[in-house]
């Protein structure tokens, strides 16, 4: 029934004219098949879905990481759960094929920040587990943080925010997501030297200009 509903939704809502697949040579059916496999993996692993209690889905959370309120964070928790042993669990769902190492998960910043927010908003003092569902390879991963690790995360995050706020020149830096970027054609990292010096007539650097129905910052 779950797969039937999924296929029905795909037929009704997928619009090839509105969805652009940037990975060359990849057809929509590749994603359709992967989606079905993810649903099947999750269903078979967790059926009959009575192992925990859902407290929130796509729960929006706002919190601060300092007493003065100088550093404010907001995010969305995929699923907030009360486990059978009484612990709170912060669940995140991933569709990538690659599963990070335990060391990488143990240093993950996102869910640990959510833990800070959950403890702040709900006054939770008990155990909290961070849980990742890698639904495509069907892997379930967990991690926990000590109070000392959370304190260091607060300080490290504040330092990152300070560095961002003090930045005056945003130099481009090539990375694995560059090929997915809609602004690659105007990025100094990819434009030819003779093109980089050319600027639209009457436009000053730093002004927002609408080009091809998109707002771009020169």
CSV table of C-alpha atoms in Angstrom, one decimal, residues 62-217:
chain,number,residue,atom,x,y,z
A,62,UNK,CA,14.9,28.3,17.4
A,63,UNK,CA,17.4,28.7,20.2
A,64,UNK,CA,20.5,30.6,21.2
A,65,UNK,CA,24.0,29.2,22.1
A,66,UNK,CA,25.0,31.9,24.5
A,67,UNK,CA,23.4,33.6,27.5
A,68,UNK,CA,23.2,37.0,25.9
A,69,UNK,CA,21.4,35.9,22.8
A,70,UNK,CA,24.1,37.1,20.4
A,71,UNK,CA,24.2,33.8,18.6
A,72,UNK,CA,20.8,32.5,17.5
A,73,UNK,CA,20.2,29.3,15.6
A,74,UNK,CA,17.2,27.9,13.9
A,75,UNK,CA,16.6,24.6,12.2
A,76,UNK,CA,14.1,21.8,11.4
A,77,UNK,CA,14.3,18.4,13.1
A,78,UNK,CA,13.0,15.7,10.7
A,79,UNK,CA,11.6,13.6,13.6
A,80,UNK,CA,11.7,14.0,17.4
A,81,UNK,CA,11.2,10.8,19.3
A,82,UNK,CA,10.7,9.4,22.8
A,83,UNK,CA,12.3,6.0,22.9
A,84,UNK,CA,11.1,3.1,25.0
A,85,UNK,CA,13.9,3.6,27.5
A,86,UNK,CA,12.8,7.2,28.1
A,87,UNK,CA,15.6,8.8,26.1
A,88,UNK,CA,14.9,11.5,23.5
A,89,UNK,CA,16.0,10.9,20.0
A,90,UNK,CA,16.7,13.4,17.2
A,91,UNK,CA,16.2,11.6,13.9
A,92,UNK,CA,17.5,12.7,10.5
A,93,UNK,CA,16.8,11.0,7.2
A,94,UNK,CA,19.4,10.7,4.4
A,95,UNK,CA,19.0,9.4,0.9
A,96,UNK,CA,22.7,9.4,-0.1
A,97,UNK,CA,24.3,6.0,-1.0
A,98,UNK,CA,27.4,6.7,1.1
A,99,UNK,CA,27.3,6.3,4.9
A,100,UNK,CA,29.9,8.4,6.8
A,101,UNK,CA,32.3,6.8,9.3
A,102,UNK,CA,31.3,6.8,13.0
A,103,UNK,CA,34.1,9.3,13.6
A,104,UNK,CA,32.4,11.7,11.1
A,105,UNK,CA,29.0,11.2,12.7
A,106,UNK,CA,30.5,11.7,16.2
A,107,UNK,CA,31.7,15.1,15.1
A,108,UNK,CA,28.6,16.1,13.2
A,109,UNK,CA,27.5,19.6,14.1
A,110,UNK,CA,23.9,19.8,12.9
A,111,UNK,CA,22.2,17.2,15.1
A,112,UNK,CA,24.3,18.2,18.1
A,113,UNK,CA,23.2,21.8,17.7
A,114,UNK,CA,19.6,20.5,17.6
A,115,UNK,CA,20.3,18.7,20.9
A,116,UNK,CA,21.3,22.0,22.4
A,117,UNK,CA,18.1,23.5,21.1
A,118,UNK,CA,15.9,20.7,22.4
A,119,UNK,CA,17.4,20.8,25.8
A,120,UNK,CA,16.9,24.5,25.9
A,121,UNK,CA,13.3,24.5,24.6
A,122,UNK,CA,12.0,21.4,26.4
A,123,UNK,CA,14.1,21.6,29.5
A,124,UNK,CA,15.3,18.0,28.8
A,125,UNK,CA,17.9,16.8,31.2
A,126,UNK,CA,18.0,13.1,30.4
A,127,UNK,CA,19.7,11.2,27.7
A,128,UNK,CA,19.5,12.3,24.1
A,129,UNK,CA,20.5,10.2,21.1
A,130,UNK,CA,21.3,11.5,17.7
A,131,UNK,CA,20.0,9.1,15.0
A,132,UNK,CA,20.6,9.0,11.2
A,133,UNK,CA,18.5,6.9,8.8
A,134,UNK,CA,20.5,6.2,5.6
A,135,UNK,CA,17.4,4.8,3.9
A,136,UNK,CA,19.0,4.0,0.5
A,137,UNK,CA,21.7,1.6,1.9
A,138,UNK,CA,19.4,0.7,4.8
A,139,UNK,CA,21.8,1.7,7.6
A,140,UNK,CA,20.8,3.1,11.0
A,141,UNK,CA,23.5,5.1,12.8
A,142,UNK,CA,23.6,6.7,16.3
A,143,UNK,CA,25.8,9.1,18.3
A,144,UNK,CA,25.7,10.8,21.7
A,145,UNK,CA,27.4,13.9,23.0
A,146,UNK,CA,28.8,14.7,26.5
A,147,UNK,CA,28.1,18.0,28.2
A,148,UNK,CA,31.7,18.9,27.6
A,149,UNK,CA,31.4,18.3,23.8
A,150,UNK,CA,28.2,20.4,23.7
A,151,UNK,CA,30.0,23.2,25.5
A,152,UNK,CA,32.9,23.1,23.0
A,153,UNK,CA,30.4,23.0,20.1
A,154,UNK,CA,28.8,26.2,21.4
A,155,UNK,CA,32.2,27.9,21.5
A,156,UNK,CA,33.3,26.6,18.1
A,157,UNK,CA,30.0,27.7,16.5
A,158,UNK,CA,30.2,31.2,18.0
A,159,UNK,CA,33.7,31.5,16.5
A,160,UNK,CA,32.4,30.5,13.1
A,161,UNK,CA,29.6,33.0,13.3
A,162,UNK,CA,32.1,35.7,14.4
A,163,UNK,CA,34.3,34.9,11.4
A,164,UNK,CA,31.4,35.1,9.0
A,165,UNK,CA,30.2,38.4,10.4
A,166,UNK,CA,33.6,39.9,10.1
A,167,UNK,CA,34.2,38.7,6.6
A,168,UNK,CA,34.5,41.5,4.0
A,169,UNK,CA,35.5,39.6,0.9
A,170,UNK,CA,33.7,36.5,-0.1
A,171,UNK,CA,36.2,34.8,-2.3
A,172,UNK,CA,34.9,31.8,-4.2
A,173,UNK,CA,36.2,28.3,-3.4
A,174,UNK,CA,35.8,25.3,-5.6
A,175,UNK,CA,34.1,22.3,-4.1
A,176,UNK,CA,32.2,19.2,-5.0
A,177,UNK,CA,28.8,21.1,-5.3
A,178,UNK,CA,30.1,23.5,-8.0
A,179,UNK,CA,28.7,21.5,-10.8
A,180,UNK,CA,25.2,21.8,-9.3
A,181,UNK,CA,25.3,25.6,-9.0
A,182,UNK,CA,23.0,27.8,-11.1
A,183,UNK,CA,25.6,30.6,-10.9
A,184,UNK,CA,28.6,28.8,-12.2
A,185,UNK,CA,28.6,30.8,-15.5
A,186,UNK,CA,29.2,34.1,-13.6
A,187,UNK,CA,31.5,32.7,-10.9
A,188,UNK,CA,35.1,34.1,-11.0
A,189,UNK,CA,36.4,30.6,-10.5
A,190,UNK,CA,34.9,29.4,-13.8
A,191,UNK,CA,34.8,32.6,-16.0
A,192,UNK,CA,37.6,33.2,-18.5
A,193,UNK,CA,40.0,35.9,-17.5
A,194,UNK,CA,38.8,38.2,-20.3
A,195,UNK,CA,35.2,37.8,-19.1
A,196,UNK,CA,35.9,38.5,-15.5
A,197,UNK,CA,36.9,42.1,-16.2
A,198,UNK,CA,33.7,42.8,-18.2
A,199,UNK,CA,30.8,44.3,-16.2
A,200,UNK,CA,27.3,45.2,-17.5
A,201,UNK,CA,27.0,48.8,-18.4
A,202,UNK,CA,25.8,51.1,-15.6
A,203,UNK,CA,26.2,48.5,-12.9
A,204,UNK,CA,28.5,48.8,-9.9
A,205,UNK,CA,30.1,45.9,-8.1
A,206,UNK,CA,27.9,44.6,-5.4
A,207,UNK,CA,24.6,45.6,-7.0
A,208,UNK,CA,21.9,43.0,-7.5
A,209,UNK,CA,20.9,42.5,-11.2
A,210,UNK,CA,18.2,40.4,-12.7
A,211,UNK,CA,19.6,38.2,-15.4
A,212,UNK,CA,17.6,35.5,-17.2
A,213,UNK,CA,14.8,36.0,-14.6
A,214,UNK,CA,17.2,35.3,-11.8
A,215,UNK,CA,18.6,37.7,-9.2
A,216,UNK,CA,22.3,37.6,-9.3
A,217,UNK,CA,24.9,39.5,-7.3
